[in-house]
Coordinates of C-alpha atoms in Angstrom, one line a residue:
Chain I
X1 CA 17.3 -26.2 10.9
X2 CA 18.0 -29.6 9.3
X3 CA 15.6 -29.5 6.3
X4 CA 15.0 -32.6 4.4
X5 CA 16.4 -32.8 0.9
X6 CA 13.0 -32.5 -0.7
X7 CA 12.2 -29.4 1.4
X8 CA 15.5 -27.8 0.3
X9 CA 14.7 -28.5 -3.3
X10 CA 11.2 -27.2 -3.0
X11 CA 12.5 -24.0 -1.5
X12 CA 15.2 -23.7 -4.2
X13 CA 12.5 -24.0 -6.9
X14 CA 10.2 -21.6 -5.1
X15 CA 13.0 -19.0 -4.8
X16 CA 13.9 -19.6 -8.4
X17 CA 10.4 -18.9 -9.5
X18 CA 10.3 -15.8 -7.3
X19 CA 13.4 -14.4 -8.9
X20 CA 11.9 -15.2 -12.3
X21 CA 8.8 -13.3 -11.4
X22 CA 11.0 -10.4 -10.4
X23 CA 13.1 -10.3 -13.5
X24 CA 11.0 -11.6 -16.4
X25 CA 9.0 -8.3 -16.7
X26 CA 12.1 -6.2 -16.7
X27 CA 13.7 -8.5 -19.3
X28 CA 10.5 -8.2 -21.4
X29 CA 10.8 -4.4 -21.4
X30 CA 14.3 -4.7 -22.7
X31 CA 13.5 -7.2 -25.4
X32 CA 10.4 -5.2 -26.4
X33 CA 12.5 -2.1 -27.1
X34 CA 14.0 -4.1 -30.1
X35 CA 10.5 -5.1 -31.3
X36 CA 10.1 -3.8 -34.9
X37 CA 6.3 -4.0 -34.5
X38 CA 4.3 -1.2 -32.8
X39 CA 2.1 -3.7 -30.9
X40 CA 3.3 -5.5 -27.8
X41 CA 2.3 -8.9 -29.0
X42 CA 4.5 -11.8 -28.0
X43 CA 6.8 -13.1 -29.4
X44 CA 8.1 -10.1 -31.4
X45 CA 8.4 -10.8 -35.1
X46 CA 12.1 -9.7 -35.2
X47 CA 14.7 -7.5 -33.6
X48 CA 15.7 -4.0 -34.7
X49 CA 17.8 -1.1 -33.4
X50 CA 15.7 1.3 -35.4
X51 CA 13.5 2.6 -32.5
X52 CA 16.5 3.4 -30.4
X53 CA 17.7 5.9 -32.9
X54 CA 14.2 7.2 -33.3
X55 CA 13.9 7.6 -29.6
X56 CA 17.2 9.4 -29.4
X57 CA 15.9 12.0 -31.8
X58 CA 12.5 12.4 -29.9
X59 CA 12.2 16.0 -28.8
X60 CA 9.5 15.3 -26.2
X61 CA 11.4 12.6 -24.4
X62 CA 14.6 14.6 -24.4
X63 CA 12.9 17.7 -23.0
X64 CA 11.1 15.6 -20.4
X65 CA 14.4 14.0 -19.4
X66 CA 16.0 17.4 -19.0
X67 CA 13.1 18.7 -16.8
X68 CA 13.4 15.6 -14.7
X69 CA 17.2 16.1 -14.2
X70 CA 16.6 19.8 -13.2
X71 CA 13.8 18.9 -10.8
X72 CA 15.9 16.0 -9.3
X73 CA 19.0 18.2 -8.9
X74 CA 17.0 21.0 -7.3
X75 CA 15.1 18.7 -4.9
X76 CA 18.3 16.9 -4.0
X77 CA 20.1 20.1 -3.2
X78 CA 17.3 21.3 -0.9
X79 CA 16.9 17.8 0.7
X80 CA 20.6 17.6 1.4
X81 CA 20.7 20.9 3.2
X82 CA 17.5 20.4 5.2
X83 CA 17.9 16.7 5.9
X84 CA 21.5 17.2 7.1
X85 CA 20.4 20.1 9.4
X86 CA 17.7 18.0 11.0
X87 CA 20.0 15.0 11.3
X88 CA 22.6 17.0 13.2
X89 CA 19.9 18.5 15.5
X90 CA 18.4 15.1 16.3
X91 CA 21.7 13.2 16.6
X92 CA 23.7 15.8 18.6
X93 CA 21.1 17.6 20.7
X94 CA 18.5 16.6 23.3
X95 CA 15.4 18.8 23.1
X96 CA 11.7 18.8 23.5
X97 CA 9.9 17.5 20.4
X98 CA 12.8 15.5 19.1
X99 CA 10.7 12.4 18.4
X100 CA 7.9 14.6 16.8
X101 CA 10.5 15.9 14.3
X102 CA 11.7 12.4 13.3
X103 CA 8.0 11.6 12.8
X104 CA 7.2 14.7 10.6
X105 CA 10.2 14.0 8.4
X106 CA 8.8 10.5 7.6
X107 CA 5.3 11.7 7.1
X108 CA 5.5 13.0 3.5
X109 CA 6.6 9.6 2.3
X110 CA 4.4 7.6 4.7
X111 CA 1.2 9.2 3.6
X112 CA -0.2 8.3 0.1
X113 CA 1.4 10.4 -2.6
X114 CA -2.0 11.6 -3.7
X115 CA -2.7 13.1 -0.2
X116 CA 0.7 14.9 -0.2
X117 CA -0.1 16.0 -3.8
X118 CA -3.4 17.6 -3.3
X119 CA -2.3 19.2 0.0
X120 CA 0.6 20.9 -1.7
X121 CA -1.5 21.7 -4.8
X122 CA -4.2 23.5 -2.8
X123 CA -1.6 25.3 -0.7
X124 CA 0.3 26.5 -3.8
X125 CA -2.8 27.6 -5.5
X126 CA -4.2 29.5 -2.5
X127 CA -0.9 31.0 -1.3
X128 CA 1.5 31.3 -4.2
X129 CA -0.8 32.1 -7.1
X130 CA -2.1 35.3 -5.7
X131 CA 1.6 36.3 -5.3
X132 CA 2.0 35.7 -9.1
X133 CA 4.0 32.4 -8.7
X134 CA 2.1 29.8 -10.7
X135 CA 2.6 26.1 -10.7
X136 CA 5.8 25.2 -12.6
X137 CA 9.2 23.6 -12.2
X138 CA 9.7 25.6 -9.0
X139 CA 6.7 24.0 -7.3
X140 CA 7.7 20.6 -8.5
X141 CA 11.1 21.0 -6.9
X142 CA 9.5 22.1 -3.6
X143 CA 7.1 19.1 -3.7
X144 CA 9.9 16.6 -4.4
X145 CA 12.2 18.1 -1.8
X146 CA 9.6 17.6 0.9
X147 CA 9.6 13.9 0.5
X148 CA 13.3 13.6 -0.3
X149 CA 14.4 15.1 3.0
X150 CA 13.7 11.8 4.8
X151 CA 16.2 9.7 2.8
X152 CA 19.0 12.2 3.4
X153 CA 18.0 12.5 7.1
X154 CA 18.0 8.7 7.5
X155 CA 21.4 8.2 6.0
X156 CA 23.1 11.1 7.8
X157 CA 21.4 10.3 11.2
X158 CA 22.4 6.6 10.9
X159 CA 26.0 7.7 10.3
X160 CA 26.0 10.3 13.1
X161 CA 24.7 7.7 15.6
X162 CA 27.6 5.4 14.8
X163 CA 30.2 8.0 15.1
X164 CA 30.3 9.5 18.6
X165 CA 31.0 13.2 19.2
X166 CA 34.3 12.4 20.8
X167 CA 36.3 12.9 17.6
X168 CA 35.1 16.5 17.4
X169 CA 35.9 17.0 21.1
X170 CA 39.4 15.7 20.5
X171 CA 39.9 18.1 17.6
X172 CA 38.6 20.9 19.8
X173 CA 41.0 19.9 22.6
X174 CA 43.7 20.2 20.1
X175 CA 42.7 23.8 19.3
X176 CA 40.3 23.5 16.4
X177 CA 37.2 25.8 16.5
X178 CA 33.7 24.6 15.7
X179 CA 34.1 25.3 12.0
X180 CA 37.5 23.7 11.7
X181 CA 36.3 20.6 13.6
X182 CA 33.4 20.4 11.2
X183 CA 35.5 20.7 8.0
X184 CA 38.3 18.4 9.2
X185 CA 36.5 15.8 11.2
X186 CA 32.7 15.8 11.0
X187 CA 32.3 16.4 7.2
X188 CA 34.7 13.6 6.1
X189 CA 32.9 11.2 8.5
X190 CA 29.4 11.9 7.0
X191 CA 30.5 12.5 3.4
X192 CA 29.7 9.1 2.0
X193 CA 26.3 9.1 3.9
X194 CA 25.6 12.5 2.2
X195 CA 26.5 11.0 -1.2
X196 CA 24.3 8.0 -0.7
X197 CA 21.4 10.1 0.7
X198 CA 21.7 12.5 -2.2
X199 CA 21.7 9.7 -4.7
X200 CA 18.6 8.1 -3.2
X201 CA 16.9 11.5 -3.1
X202 CA 17.7 12.1 -6.8
X203 CA 16.4 8.6 -7.7
X204 CA 13.3 9.1 -5.7
X205 CA 12.6 12.5 -7.3
X206 CA 13.4 11.1 -10.8
X207 CA 10.8 8.4 -10.4
X208 CA 8.1 10.4 -8.8
X209 CA 4.8 10.8 -10.7
X210 CA 1.9 11.4 -8.3
X211 CA 3.2 14.5 -6.4
X212 CA 4.5 15.8 -9.7
X213 CA 1.1 15.5 -11.3
X214 CA -0.3 17.9 -8.7
X215 CA 2.6 20.4 -8.4
X216 CA 3.6 20.8 -12.1
X217 CA 2.1 23.5 -14.2
X218 CA 0.5 22.8 -17.6
X219 CA 3.8 23.1 -19.6
X220 CA 6.1 21.2 -17.2
X221 CA 6.5 17.5 -18.1
X222 CA 9.0 15.3 -16.3
X223 CA 10.0 11.9 -17.7
X224 CA 7.5 9.8 -15.7
X225 CA 4.7 12.2 -16.7
X226 CA 5.9 12.0 -20.4
X227 CA 5.9 8.2 -20.2
X228 CA 2.5 8.1 -18.6
X229 CA 1.0 10.5 -21.2
X230 CA 2.4 8.5 -24.1
X231 CA 1.9 5.0 -22.8
X232 CA -1.5 4.6 -24.3
X233 CA -0.7 6.2 -27.6
X234 CA 0.0 3.5 -30.1
X235 CA 1.9 5.9 -32.3
X236 CA 4.4 6.6 -29.5
X237 CA 4.7 3.0 -28.4
X238 CA 8.2 2.3 -29.8
X239 CA 9.7 5.4 -28.2
X240 CA 8.1 4.6 -24.9
X241 CA 9.5 1.1 -25.2
X242 CA 13.1 2.4 -25.6
X243 CA 12.7 5.0 -22.8
X244 CA 11.5 2.3 -20.5
X245 CA 14.4 0.0 -21.5
X246 CA 16.9 2.8 -20.8
X247 CA 15.4 3.3 -17.4
X248 CA 15.6 -0.4 -16.6
X249 CA 19.3 -0.3 -17.5
X250 CA 19.9 2.8 -15.6
X251 CA 18.5 1.3 -12.4
X252 CA 21.7 -0.7 -12.0
X253 CA 23.7 2.5 -11.6
X254 CA 22.5 3.7 -8.1
X255 CA 22.8 0.3 -6.6
X256 CA 26.3 -0.1 -7.9
X257 CA 27.3 3.4 -6.6
X258 CA 25.6 2.8 -3.2
X259 CA 27.4 -0.5 -2.8
X260 CA 30.7 1.2 -3.6
X261 CA 30.0 4.1 -1.2
X262 CA 29.5 1.9 1.9
X263 CA 28.0 -1.5 2.6
X264 CA 25.8 -0.1 5.4
X265 CA 23.9 2.5 3.4
X266 CA 23.3 0.2 0.5
X267 CA 21.3 -2.4 2.5
X268 CA 19.1 0.2 4.0
X269 CA 16.2 0.3 1.6
X270 CA 15.2 3.4 -0.3
X271 CA 13.0 4.6 2.5
Chain P
X1 CA 45.8 43.8 28.8
X2 CA 46.6 40.3 27.6
X3 CA 42.9 39.5 27.3
X4 CA 42.2 42.5 25.0
X5 CA 45.2 41.6 22.9
X6 CA 43.9 38.1 22.6
X7 CA 40.4 39.2 21.7
X8 CA 41.7 41.7 19.2
X9 CA 43.9 39.0 17.6
X10 CA 40.9 36.7 17.0
X11 CA 39.3 36.7 13.6
X12 CA 35.5 37.2 13.5
X13 CA 35.1 33.7 12.3
X14 CA 36.8 32.4 15.4
X15 CA 34.7 34.6 17.6
X16 CA 31.5 33.3 15.9
X17 CA 32.8 29.7 16.4
X18 CA 33.3 30.5 20.1
X19 CA 29.8 31.9 20.5
X20 CA 28.3 28.9 18.8
X21 CA 30.3 26.6 20.9
X22 CA 29.2 28.3 24.2
X23 CA 25.5 28.4 23.2
X24 CA 24.1 25.0 22.3
X25 CA 20.6 26.5 22.2
X26 CA 21.6 29.0 19.6
X27 CA 23.3 26.2 17.6
X28 CA 20.2 24.1 17.8
X29 CA 17.8 26.9 16.7
X30 CA 20.1 27.7 13.7
X31 CA 20.0 24.0 12.8
X32 CA 16.2 23.7 13.1
X33 CA 14.8 27.0 11.8
X34 CA 14.9 26.3 8.0
X35 CA 13.8 22.6 8.2
X36 CA 11.0 23.4 10.6
X37 CA 9.8 26.3 8.4
X38 CA 9.7 23.9 5.5
X39 CA 8.2 20.8 7.1
X40 CA 6.0 22.3 9.8
X41 CA 4.7 25.4 8.0
X42 CA 4.7 24.3 4.4
X43 CA 3.9 20.7 4.7
X44 CA 1.9 20.3 7.9
X45 CA 0.2 23.6 7.1
X46 CA -0.9 22.4 3.7
X47 CA -2.1 19.1 5.2
X48 CA -4.1 20.9 7.9
X49 CA -5.7 23.2 5.3
X50 CA -6.6 20.1 3.3
X51 CA -8.2 18.3 6.2
X52 CA -10.1 21.4 7.3
X53 CA -11.3 21.8 3.7
X54 CA -12.8 18.3 3.9
X55 CA -15.5 20.0 6.1
X56 CA -16.3 22.6 3.4
X57 CA -18.6 22.1 0.6
X58 CA -18.9 23.0 -3.1
X59 CA -21.6 25.1 -4.7
X60 CA -23.1 22.6 -7.2
X61 CA -23.7 25.3 -9.8
X62 CA -20.5 27.3 -9.8
X63 CA -18.1 24.7 -8.4
X64 CA -16.9 27.4 -6.0
X65 CA -15.8 26.2 -2.6
X66 CA -18.1 27.3 0.1
X67 CA -16.2 27.7 3.4
X68 CA -19.0 26.8 5.8
X69 CA -18.3 24.0 8.3
X70 CA -20.4 20.9 7.6
X71 CA -20.0 17.2 7.8
X72 CA -21.9 16.6 4.6
X73 CA -18.8 15.1 2.8
X74 CA -18.2 12.5 5.5
X75 CA -21.9 11.7 5.6
X76 CA -21.8 11.2 1.8
X77 CA -18.8 9.0 2.2
X78 CA -20.6 6.5 4.4
X79 CA -24.0 6.6 2.7
X80 CA -23.2 6.7 -1.0
X81 CA -23.0 3.1 -2.2
X82 CA -20.3 3.9 -4.8
X83 CA -18.0 5.4 -2.2
X84 CA -18.6 2.5 0.2
X85 CA -17.9 0.0 -2.5
X86 CA -14.7 1.7 -3.7
X87 CA -13.4 2.1 -0.1
X88 CA -14.0 -1.6 0.7
X89 CA -12.5 -2.6 -2.7
X90 CA -9.4 -0.6 -2.0
X91 CA -8.9 -2.1 1.4
X92 CA -9.5 -5.6 -0.1
X93 CA -6.9 -4.9 -2.8
X94 CA -4.4 -3.7 -0.2
X95 CA -4.9 -6.8 1.9
X96 CA -4.8 -9.1 -1.0
X97 CA -1.5 -7.5 -2.2
X98 CA -0.1 -7.8 1.3
X99 CA -0.9 -11.5 1.6
X100 CA 0.4 -12.3 -1.9
X101 CA 3.6 -10.4 -1.2
X102 CA 4.1 -12.3 2.1
X103 CA 3.4 -15.7 0.4
X104 CA 5.8 -15.1 -2.4
X105 CA 8.4 -13.3 -0.3
X106 CA 8.8 -16.0 2.3
X107 CA 10.4 -18.8 0.3
X108 CA 12.6 -16.3 -1.6
X109 CA 13.8 -14.8 1.7
X110 CA 14.2 -18.2 3.2
X111 CA 16.4 -19.3 0.3
X112 CA 18.5 -16.1 0.3
X113 CA 19.0 -16.1 4.1
X114 CA 19.3 -19.7 5.0
X115 CA 19.7 -22.1 2.0
X116 CA 22.0 -20.2 -0.4
X117 CA 25.7 -20.5 0.1
X118 CA 26.9 -17.7 2.5
X119 CA 29.1 -16.1 -0.1
X120 CA 26.2 -15.8 -2.6
X121 CA 23.9 -14.1 -0.1
X122 CA 25.1 -10.4 -0.5
X123 CA 24.7 -10.8 -4.2
X124 CA 21.2 -12.2 -3.9
X125 CA 20.3 -9.2 -1.7
X126 CA 21.5 -6.9 -4.5
X127 CA 19.4 -8.9 -6.9
X128 CA 16.3 -8.2 -4.7
X129 CA 17.2 -4.6 -4.3
X130 CA 17.9 -3.8 -8.0
X131 CA 14.3 -3.9 -9.2
X132 CA 13.5 -1.4 -6.4
X133 CA 15.4 1.2 -8.4
X134 CA 13.7 0.4 -11.7
X135 CA 11.2 3.1 -12.3
X136 CA 7.7 2.5 -10.9
X137 CA 6.1 3.4 -14.2
X138 CA 8.3 1.1 -16.1
X139 CA 7.4 -1.8 -13.9
X140 CA 3.7 -1.2 -14.3
X141 CA 4.4 -0.7 -18.1
X142 CA 6.0 -4.2 -18.1
X143 CA 2.8 -5.7 -16.8
X144 CA 0.8 -3.7 -19.3
X145 CA 3.0 -5.4 -22.0
X146 CA 2.5 -8.8 -20.4
X147 CA -1.2 -8.6 -19.9
X148 CA -2.1 -6.8 -23.2
X149 CA -4.0 -8.6 -25.9
X150 CA -1.6 -11.1 -27.6
X151 CA 1.0 -10.4 -24.9
X152 CA 3.2 -12.8 -23.0
X153 CA 0.4 -13.9 -20.7
X154 CA -1.9 -14.9 -23.6
X155 CA 1.0 -16.6 -25.4
X156 CA 1.9 -18.7 -22.3
X157 CA -1.6 -19.7 -21.6
X158 CA -2.5 -20.4 -25.2
X159 CA -1.3 -24.0 -25.2
X160 CA -3.7 -24.7 -22.4
X161 CA -6.6 -23.2 -24.3
X162 CA -6.8 -20.2 -22.0
X163 CA -6.1 -16.5 -22.4
X164 CA -4.5 -14.0 -20.0
X165 CA -6.5 -12.1 -17.4
X166 CA -6.4 -8.9 -19.4
X167 CA -6.7 -5.5 -17.7
X168 CA -8.9 -5.3 -14.6
X169 CA -8.9 -5.7 -10.9
X170 CA -6.9 -8.9 -11.0
X171 CA -4.2 -7.3 -13.2
X172 CA -4.1 -4.4 -10.7
X173 CA -3.5 -6.8 -7.8
X174 CA -0.7 -8.6 -9.7
X175 CA 1.0 -5.4 -10.7
X176 CA 0.9 -3.9 -7.2
X177 CA 2.2 -7.2 -5.7
X178 CA 5.1 -7.1 -8.2
X179 CA 5.8 -3.4 -7.3
X180 CA 6.0 -3.8 -3.6
X181 CA 7.4 -7.4 -3.4
X182 CA 11.0 -6.3 -2.5
X183 CA 9.6 -4.2 0.4
X184 CA 8.4 -7.6 1.9
X185 CA 11.4 -9.8 0.9
X186 CA 14.0 -7.5 2.5
X187 CA 12.7 -7.4 6.1
X188 CA 12.0 -11.1 6.1
X189 CA 15.4 -11.8 4.7
X190 CA 17.0 -9.7 7.5
X191 CA 15.0 -11.4 10.2
X192 CA 15.8 -14.9 8.9
X193 CA 19.4 -14.1 8.6
X194 CA 19.6 -12.9 12.2
X195 CA 17.8 -16.0 13.5
X196 CA 20.3 -17.7 15.8
X197 CA 21.2 -21.1 14.6
X198 CA 21.5 -22.6 18.1
X199 CA 17.8 -21.9 18.6
X200 CA 17.1 -24.1 15.7
X201 CA 19.5 -26.7 16.9
X202 CA 17.9 -26.6 20.4
X203 CA 14.5 -27.2 18.8
X204 CA 15.9 -30.2 16.9
X205 CA 17.6 -31.6 20.0
X206 CA 14.3 -31.4 21.8
X207 CA 12.8 -33.5 19.1
X208 CA 11.2 -30.9 17.0
X209 CA 10.8 -31.8 13.3
X210 CA 11.5 -29.1 10.7
X211 CA 7.8 -28.4 10.4
X212 CA 7.4 -28.0 14.2
X213 CA 10.5 -25.9 14.5
X214 CA 9.2 -23.7 11.7
X215 CA 5.9 -23.2 13.4
X216 CA 7.1 -22.8 17.0
X217 CA 10.5 -21.0 16.5
X218 CA 11.0 -19.5 13.1
X219 CA 7.5 -18.1 12.5
X220 CA 7.1 -16.3 15.8
X221 CA 10.5 -14.6 15.4
X222 CA 9.9 -13.6 11.8
X223 CA 6.3 -12.4 12.1
X224 CA 7.3 -8.8 13.3
X225 CA 9.3 -8.4 10.1
X226 CA 6.4 -9.7 8.0
X227 CA 4.3 -7.1 9.8
X228 CA 6.9 -4.4 9.1
X229 CA 6.9 -5.3 5.4
X230 CA 3.2 -5.3 5.3
X231 CA 3.1 -1.7 6.4
X232 CA 4.7 -0.8 3.1
X233 CA 2.8 -3.2 0.9
X234 CA -0.5 -2.2 2.5
X235 CA -0.2 1.6 2.6
X236 CA 1.5 1.8 -0.8
X237 CA -1.3 -0.2 -2.4
X238 CA -4.0 1.7 -0.6
X239 CA -2.9 5.1 -1.9
X240 CA -2.1 4.0 -5.5
X241 CA -4.1 5.1 -8.4
X242 CA -1.6 5.2 -11.3
X243 CA -1.3 1.4 -11.5
X244 CA -5.0 1.0 -11.5
X245 CA -5.3 3.5 -14.3
X246 CA -2.7 1.7 -16.4
X247 CA -3.7 -2.0 -16.0
X248 CA -6.9 -1.8 -13.9
X249 CA -9.3 -1.4 -16.8
X250 CA -12.5 0.3 -15.5
X251 CA -11.6 -0.6 -11.9
X252 CA -11.6 2.3 -9.4
X253 CA -9.8 2.6 -6.1
X254 CA -9.9 5.4 -3.5
X255 CA -7.0 7.2 -5.3
X256 CA -8.9 7.3 -8.5
X257 CA -12.0 8.8 -6.8
X258 CA -9.8 11.4 -5.1
X259 CA -8.2 12.2 -8.4
X260 CA -11.4 12.5 -10.3
X261 CA -12.9 14.8 -7.6
X262 CA -10.0 17.3 -7.4
X263 CA -11.1 19.6 -10.2
X264 CA -14.8 19.5 -9.5
X265 CA -15.1 19.1 -5.8
X266 CA -12.0 19.7 -3.8
X267 CA -13.7 19.4 -0.4
X268 CA -15.0 15.9 -1.4
X269 CA -11.6 14.9 -2.7
X270 CA -10.1 16.0 0.7
X271 CA -12.7 14.0 2.6
X272 CA -12.0 11.0 0.4
X273 CA -8.3 11.6 1.0
X274 CA -8.7 11.2 4.7
X275 CA -10.0 7.7 4.3
X276 CA -6.6 6.1 3.3
X277 CA -4.9 8.2 6.0
X278 CA -7.2 7.0 8.7
X279 CA -7.0 3.4 7.5
X280 CA -3.2 3.5 7.4
X281 CA -3.1 5.0 10.9
X282 CA -5.4 2.2 12.2
X283 CA -3.2 -0.4 10.4
X284 CA -0.1 1.1 12.0
X285 CA -1.7 1.0 15.4
X286 CA -2.7 -2.6 14.9
X287 CA 0.8 -3.5 13.7
X288 CA 2.4 -1.7 16.6
X289 CA 1.0 -4.5 18.9
X290 CA 3.1 -7.0 17.0
X291 CA 6.3 -5.0 17.6
X292 CA 6.7 -4.4 13.9
X293 CA 7.3 -0.7 14.1
X294 CA 10.5 -1.0 16.1
X295 CA 11.9 -3.2 13.4
X296 CA 11.0 -0.9 10.5

């Protein structure tokens, strides 16, 4: 389309404004972590590293980070296993109810988090609590894994659809059995999709707050819950500022790794 | 004789591999047992119990759930003015966020897909994607900083003798638009990038000015992607309650009502929870007509 010069300029300006809208808030969070003042008023009266060292020593934030990492690793492990199993079933077999399964996998992330949250909450409290298993880290992991399965599934199934089964058949013609063909042929083919899926699952779990609210017991506090609980406390503001800034900086990591892993998985969004 | 020797010489692992290879049904059931137990029993089971419990009631004295079938909750949903208001407000917020996202996303996507130099385009896509990875809470927190008293918004508007909008419904709409914007930019970018250049040339050859080409060629071809993006922006906004709690002031959306009813009246919370689900399903059905779902 041959756009006029002024239309091009207008679009450039609009896009520039758009990118500014996207990045100014994130930049503000970074700058604010150096704000010596406890209030969020702009412009900050000066810059200091003091709160970064204070935040580093903060027991609550550290404990919450650790809980988040444990929950994320647990949920990712379960999601990797279950998501891969479904992906292989859907991509390599024809069976009744195949489309229904692809739908059910997406459901936990398609429905509002609060619906998933109260559903799991009431199920846990009616089924698990009589058995003596209260809400805690375990139930958080179960809840997170449920909506993390879809990202592993999506990545692995996309890869399997692109690689036909003929490689495995060739390996078997050459004498490899099912397991040998999997270890030597199939697994290397899907490895980077698994890594990308696992990374997405971990990030999704790490960021989740709604389902966590409903599946965590009283003493279990993940990092998002910690931030949410401390966000409105003026006393904690500087530490929250630093934690938020760290999370903004860390968000570059998964995108970098995903880009390195493979170009195709990186452009598929986080869903 | 040779067959027995061969069988005896095989390791159990190899025998198992052979069995699996010969029985695809067995292979399939081994693949599906664990995931189906998880998703169908644990997840769909919980959802079913939740939706069934929407037809139960709560004893107003003891707050105990009374498991007697009744449609009282749904009746209350439609007759209580507060509930009606909140439901309509939530749908309005979700639509407003969707429209705002589409309006902001289009020029950005048009620039990244068509105007920017081709070698810059992958980098620009990464620039759109990166904020997706920044924590949800941190992004809302950023807007809390901007809109708080004496914050960036106040500071920018001060020279004009105005002050920022503060916390409230407007702030919630802004924050939600910010949160889901990348979900709208990406599908539009992809659609615009895949738009064949010769169609645009053909339109120009036939005498179409850019405006006409845009309306008659570009827009119809990109609309399914806008619809696809709107599925995310709409449903994510409809279910949200955290953002509203952080920057919404006293504003309430469906999610907040569900949240505040959970402790006291779980059946009512369940009934309220069906509202966004039903609305989203209706929205999905409406969007399916545009062909949006196949491009999700």
